[in-house]
Tab-separated table of C-alpha atoms in Angstrom:
chain	number	residue	atom	x	y	z
H	1	MET	CA	16.425	6.118	-23.929
H	2	GLU	CA	18.060	2.800	-24.266
H	3	SER	CA	19.552	2.936	-20.898
H	4	GLY	CA	16.068	3.647	-19.521
H	5	LYS	CA	14.777	0.494	-21.137
H	6	GLN	CA	17.594	-1.743	-19.719
H	7	LEU	CA	17.165	-0.432	-16.252
H	8	GLY	CA	13.343	-0.772	-16.564
H	9	LEU	CA	13.887	-4.360	-17.716
H	10	GLY	CA	16.120	-5.078	-14.741
H	11	GLY	CA	13.251	-3.675	-12.603
H	12	ILE	CA	10.775	-5.912	-14.182
H	13	ALA	CA	12.906	-9.024	-13.747
H	14	LEU	CA	13.411	-8.289	-9.932
H	15	GLY	CA	9.696	-7.720	-9.575
H	16	ALA	CA	9.064	-11.076	-11.153
H	17	ILE	CA	11.604	-12.802	-8.739
H	18	CYS	CA	9.737	-11.041	-5.853
H	19	LEU	CA	6.398	-12.041	-7.098
H	20	ILE	CA	7.474	-15.782	-7.173
H	21	PHE	CA	8.716	-15.247	-3.676
H	22	GLY	CA	5.496	-13.744	-2.587
H	23	LEU	CA	3.513	-16.589	-4.017
H	24	ALA	CA	5.805	-19.170	-2.220
H	25	LEU	CA	5.278	-17.192	1.059
H	26	ASN	CA	1.436	-17.363	0.720
H	27	ALA	CA	2.064	-21.201	0.159
H	28	SER	CA	4.383	-21.711	3.085
H	29	GLY	CA	3.249	-24.365	5.655
H	30	THR	CA	1.848	-26.626	2.896
H	31	GLY	CA	4.987	-28.958	3.150
H	32	GLU	CA	8.423	-28.897	4.518
H	33	PHE	CA	8.753	-25.080	4.002
H	34	GLY	CA	7.649	-22.674	6.671
H	35	MET	CA	8.122	-19.030	7.952
H	36	ILE	CA	9.160	-20.600	11.118
H	37	GLU	CA	10.228	-24.166	11.611
H	38	GLY	CA	10.589	-26.228	14.810
H	39	THR	CA	12.071	-29.631	15.581
H	40	GLY	CA	11.515	-31.477	18.852
H	41	ALA	CA	13.626	-33.982	20.493
H	42	SER	CA	11.631	-37.098	19.333
H	43	ALA	CA	11.843	-35.831	15.751
H	44	ARG	CA	8.595	-34.033	15.851
H	45	LYS	CA	8.654	-31.227	13.217
H	46	GLN	CA	6.325	-28.340	12.722
H	47	TYR	CA	6.160	-25.835	9.940
H	48	LEU	CA	4.313	-22.486	10.645
H	49	GLY	CA	3.449	-20.617	7.360
H	50	ALA	CA	1.480	-17.436	6.566
H	51	TRP	CA	-1.876	-19.365	6.103
H	52	LEU	CA	-1.186	-22.879	7.033
H	53	ILE	CA	0.524	-24.939	9.879
H	54	ARG	CA	1.751	-28.441	9.222
H	55	THR	CA	3.101	-30.889	11.817
H	56	ASP	CA	5.197	-33.798	11.108
H	57	ARG	CA	5.291	-36.120	14.193
H	58	THR	CA	7.197	-39.031	12.853
H	59	PRO	CA	9.086	-37.918	9.593
H	60	ASP	CA	10.956	-41.199	9.371
H	61	VAL	CA	7.705	-43.080	8.967
H	62	PRO	CA	6.315	-42.779	5.519
H	63	GLY	CA	2.718	-41.446	5.447
H	64	ALA	CA	2.904	-40.329	9.182
H	65	SER	CA	2.911	-36.682	8.464
H	66	GLU	CA	-0.447	-34.607	9.110
H	67	ASP	CA	-2.268	-32.598	6.534
H	68	PRO	CA	-1.809	-28.742	6.988
H	69	THR	CA	-4.238	-26.958	9.185
H	70	PRO	CA	-5.292	-23.290	8.841
H	71	ASN	CA	-3.247	-20.687	10.821
H	72	TYR	CA	-6.131	-19.128	12.538
H	73	CYS	CA	-5.869	-15.522	13.794
H	74	ASP	CA	-8.952	-15.355	16.002
H	75	GLN	CA	-7.781	-16.124	19.498
H	76	THR	CA	-11.034	-14.766	21.272
H	77	ALA	CA	-12.745	-16.768	24.102
H	78	ASP	CA	-15.701	-17.657	21.930
H	79	SER	CA	-13.506	-19.146	18.946
H	80	ASP	CA	-12.892	-22.726	18.635
H	81	ASN	CA	-9.897	-22.071	16.569
H	82	ASN	CA	-6.762	-21.061	18.761
H	83	ASN	CA	-3.132	-21.170	17.741
H	84	CYS	CA	-2.039	-19.056	20.716
H	85	PRO	CA	1.271	-20.279	21.908
H	86	ILE	CA	0.326	-20.450	25.637
H	87	GLY	CA	-2.849	-22.557	24.775
H	88	ARG	CA	-6.638	-22.227	24.639
H	89	ALA	CA	-7.201	-21.879	28.379
H	90	ASN	CA	-5.153	-18.504	28.159
H	91	ARG	CA	-6.906	-17.084	25.236
H	92	ASP	CA	-8.187	-13.929	27.137
H	93	THR	CA	-4.674	-12.792	28.108
H	94	GLU	CA	-2.662	-10.009	26.484
H	95	CYS	CA	-0.382	-12.726	24.898
H	96	CYS	CA	-3.093	-14.152	22.795
H	97	LYS	CA	-4.597	-10.685	21.799
H	98	ALA	CA	-1.261	-9.664	20.647
H	99	TRP	CA	-0.781	-12.884	18.854
H	100	SER	CA	-3.972	-12.444	16.951
H	101	GLN	CA	-3.197	-8.928	15.803
H	102	LYS	CA	0.352	-10.030	14.654
H	103	CYS	CA	-0.934	-13.016	12.947
H	104	SER	CA	-3.396	-10.777	10.872
H	105	THR	CA	-0.808	-8.319	10.352
H	106	GLN	CA	1.728	-10.795	8.725
H	107	LYS	CA	-1.132	-12.159	6.521
H	108	THR	CA	-1.994	-8.770	5.468
H	109	TYR	CA	1.293	-7.421	4.548
H	110	ILE	CA	2.635	-10.758	2.816
H	111	CYS	CA	-0.406	-10.489	0.611
H	112	LEU	CA	-0.139	-7.017	-0.107
H	113	GLY	CA	3.715	-7.304	-0.905
H	114	CYS	CA	2.647	-10.085	-3.528
H	115	LEU	CA	0.066	-7.842	-5.006
H	116	LEU	CA	2.239	-5.025	-5.213
H	117	SER	CA	5.106	-6.995	-6.878
H	118	PHE	CA	2.634	-7.843	-9.490
H	119	PHE	CA	1.545	-4.267	-10.158
H	120	SER	CA	5.309	-3.123	-10.179
H	121	ILE	CA	5.773	-5.571	-13.147
H	122	ILE	CA	2.622	-4.063	-14.938
H	123	PHE	CA	3.600	-0.467	-14.363
H	124	GLY	CA	7.239	-1.133	-15.298
H	125	LEU	CA	6.111	-2.316	-18.836
H	126	ARG	CA	6.046	1.329	-19.639
H	127	PHE	CA	10.001	1.126	-20.142
H	128	VAL	CA	9.953	-1.712	-22.638
H	129	SER	CA	6.713	-1.231	-24.507
H	130	ASN	CA	3.899	1.353	-25.379
H	131	VAL	CA	1.890	0.299	-22.374
H	132	ARG	CA	1.349	3.243	-20.043
H	133	VAL	CA	-0.450	2.706	-16.785
H	134	GLY	CA	-0.622	5.622	-14.388
H	135	PRO	CA	1.832	8.354	-13.712
H	136	ASN	CA	5.705	7.933	-13.737
H	137	TRP	CA	6.115	8.118	-9.875
H	138	LEU	CA	3.715	5.003	-9.564
H	139	VAL	CA	6.301	2.660	-11.001
H	140	PRO	CA	9.005	2.926	-8.332
H	141	SER	CA	6.293	3.608	-5.676
H	142	SER	CA	4.791	0.255	-6.249
H	143	ALA	CA	8.097	-1.483	-5.668
H	144	GLY	CA	8.977	0.554	-2.610
H	145	TYR	CA	5.573	-0.125	-0.994
H	146	ALA	CA	6.264	-3.940	-1.818
H	147	ALA	CA	9.445	-3.739	0.114
H	148	LEU	CA	7.757	-2.031	2.845
H	149	SER	CA	5.154	-4.773	3.047
H	150	TYR	CA	7.711	-7.775	2.974
H	151	MET	CA	9.590	-5.954	5.806
H	152	LEU	CA	6.550	-5.615	7.821
H	153	GLY	CA	5.764	-9.351	7.074
H	154	PHE	CA	9.152	-10.732	8.358
H	155	ALA	CA	9.038	-8.185	11.098
H	156	MET	CA	5.950	-9.961	12.672
H	157	TRP	CA	7.431	-13.301	12.538
H	158	ALA	CA	10.605	-12.033	14.118
H	159	THR	CA	8.540	-10.954	17.135
H	160	PHE	CA	7.171	-14.405	17.181
H	161	LEU	CA	10.607	-15.862	17.333
H	162	ASP	CA	12.031	-13.328	19.962
H	163	GLY	CA	9.137	-13.540	22.437
H	164	ASP	CA	9.501	-15.857	25.383
H	165	PHE	CA	7.173	-18.699	26.017
H	166	PHE	CA	7.843	-18.586	29.782
H	167	SER	CA	8.009	-15.515	32.032
H	168	ASN	CA	9.850	-17.890	34.414
H	169	ALA	CA	11.398	-20.885	32.907
H	170	ALA	CA	12.484	-22.350	36.435
H	171	THR	CA	8.961	-22.199	37.765
H	172	GLY	CA	7.119	-22.774	34.592
H	173	GLU	CA	5.178	-19.843	34.656
H	174	LEU	CA	3.788	-18.776	31.166
H	175	ASN	CA	4.497	-15.449	29.649
H	176	THR	CA	0.887	-13.938	29.478
H	177	GLY	CA	1.979	-10.334	28.251
H	178	ALA	CA	2.058	-9.054	24.756
H	179	THR	CA	5.700	-9.873	24.286
H	180	CYS	CA	5.116	-13.559	24.403
H	181	GLY	CA	6.334	-15.825	21.718
H	182	LEU	CA	7.877	-19.196	20.648
H	183	LYS	CA	11.454	-18.986	22.316
H	184	GLY	CA	11.280	-21.893	24.713
H	185	VAL	CA	7.811	-23.293	23.658
H	186	THR	CA	7.230	-26.968	24.370
H	187	ALA	CA	5.117	-29.549	22.681
H	188	GLY	CA	4.540	-32.965	24.073
H	189	GLY	CA	6.905	-31.987	26.957
H	190	GLU	CA	9.938	-31.262	24.636
H	191	ASP	CA	11.361	-27.923	23.468
H	192	MET	CA	10.492	-27.445	19.847
H	193	ASP	CA	13.559	-25.107	19.267
H	194	PHE	CA	11.802	-22.802	16.710
H	195	LYS	CA	13.963	-20.788	14.331
H	196	ALA	CA	13.472	-18.915	10.919
H	197	GLY	CA	12.483	-21.098	8.223
H	198	ALA	CA	12.963	-20.865	4.288
H	199	GLY	CA	9.834	-18.828	4.007
H	200	PHE	CA	11.386	-16.266	6.559
H	201	VAL	CA	14.546	-16.080	4.263
H	202	LEU	CA	12.507	-15.568	1.226
H	203	CYS	CA	10.640	-12.806	2.692
H	204	VAL	CA	13.913	-10.951	3.638
H	205	LEU	CA	15.345	-11.439	0.203
H	206	ALA	CA	11.994	-10.109	-1.488
H	207	PHE	CA	12.320	-7.030	0.890
H	208	ILE	CA	16.010	-6.533	-0.456
H	209	LEU	CA	15.298	-7.284	-4.157
H	210	SER	CA	12.155	-4.775	-3.871
H	211	ILE	CA	14.450	-2.022	-2.797
H	212	PHE	CA	16.936	-2.639	-5.746
H	213	GLN	CA	13.784	-2.925	-8.038
H	214	THR	CA	12.705	0.674	-6.712
H	215	ILE	CA	16.296	2.215	-7.398
H	216	LEU	CA	16.360	0.802	-10.790
H	217	TYR	CA	12.932	2.210	-11.657
H	218	VAL	CA	14.039	5.623	-10.322
H	219	LEU	CA	17.211	5.611	-12.470
H	220	ALA	CA	14.948	4.366	-15.421
H	221	ASN	CA	12.740	7.321	-14.863
H	222	ARG	CA	15.408	9.624	-14.814
H	223	ALA	CA	17.094	8.079	-17.942
H	224	VAL	CA	13.944	8.495	-19.915
H	225	ALA	CA	13.409	11.982	-18.784
H	226	ALA	CA	16.964	12.959	-19.720
H	227	ALA	CA	16.395	11.317	-23.224
H	228	SER	CA	13.328	13.311	-23.689
H	229	ALA	CA	14.821	16.648	-22.630
């Protein structure tokens, strides 16, 4: 029983770390912290977060940073809010439609991962206290589904990074297909050189830690069952 308590406590600790990471992911884009970060040749910087986008055009000049703006997912023709990489004029293309779907997906799963991490802590209390919420299988399942959610969250951002901005860079022809992304994207006539940001790393770490949390909860369940036999 004691080993089950220790394993459960370890699972709760990992769940708490994942919850902190999840909350940070939902706050990404508020400052110099994004899921994806880009830097232009003239020191223009951009931080793309789950819900917000922040642009710092002249970071060396105090007070020159812009306030974060919402990361809108609606890319339809009748929408005034458009963050599609190939621009407002092309928002009826497969590129912008796919961008809209991926944007909604990453928001959904990052929020879901955060919520499941919270419940994995609540469910894990059964190992260290008299609190009993739900059946035994619910404890590792909550952590396992949190891992899946974080994985799908960073997978969507990976598609943004891997997709090409141009279908033909030599002629400047934009990639209007569903595989479009931020590779080679320009802003103000300069390559923004987008790459995975701190938020992306946290999302990957939350995925890995949630897997270890799931394993600890499975072992804790087995230890408790063996002690009760």
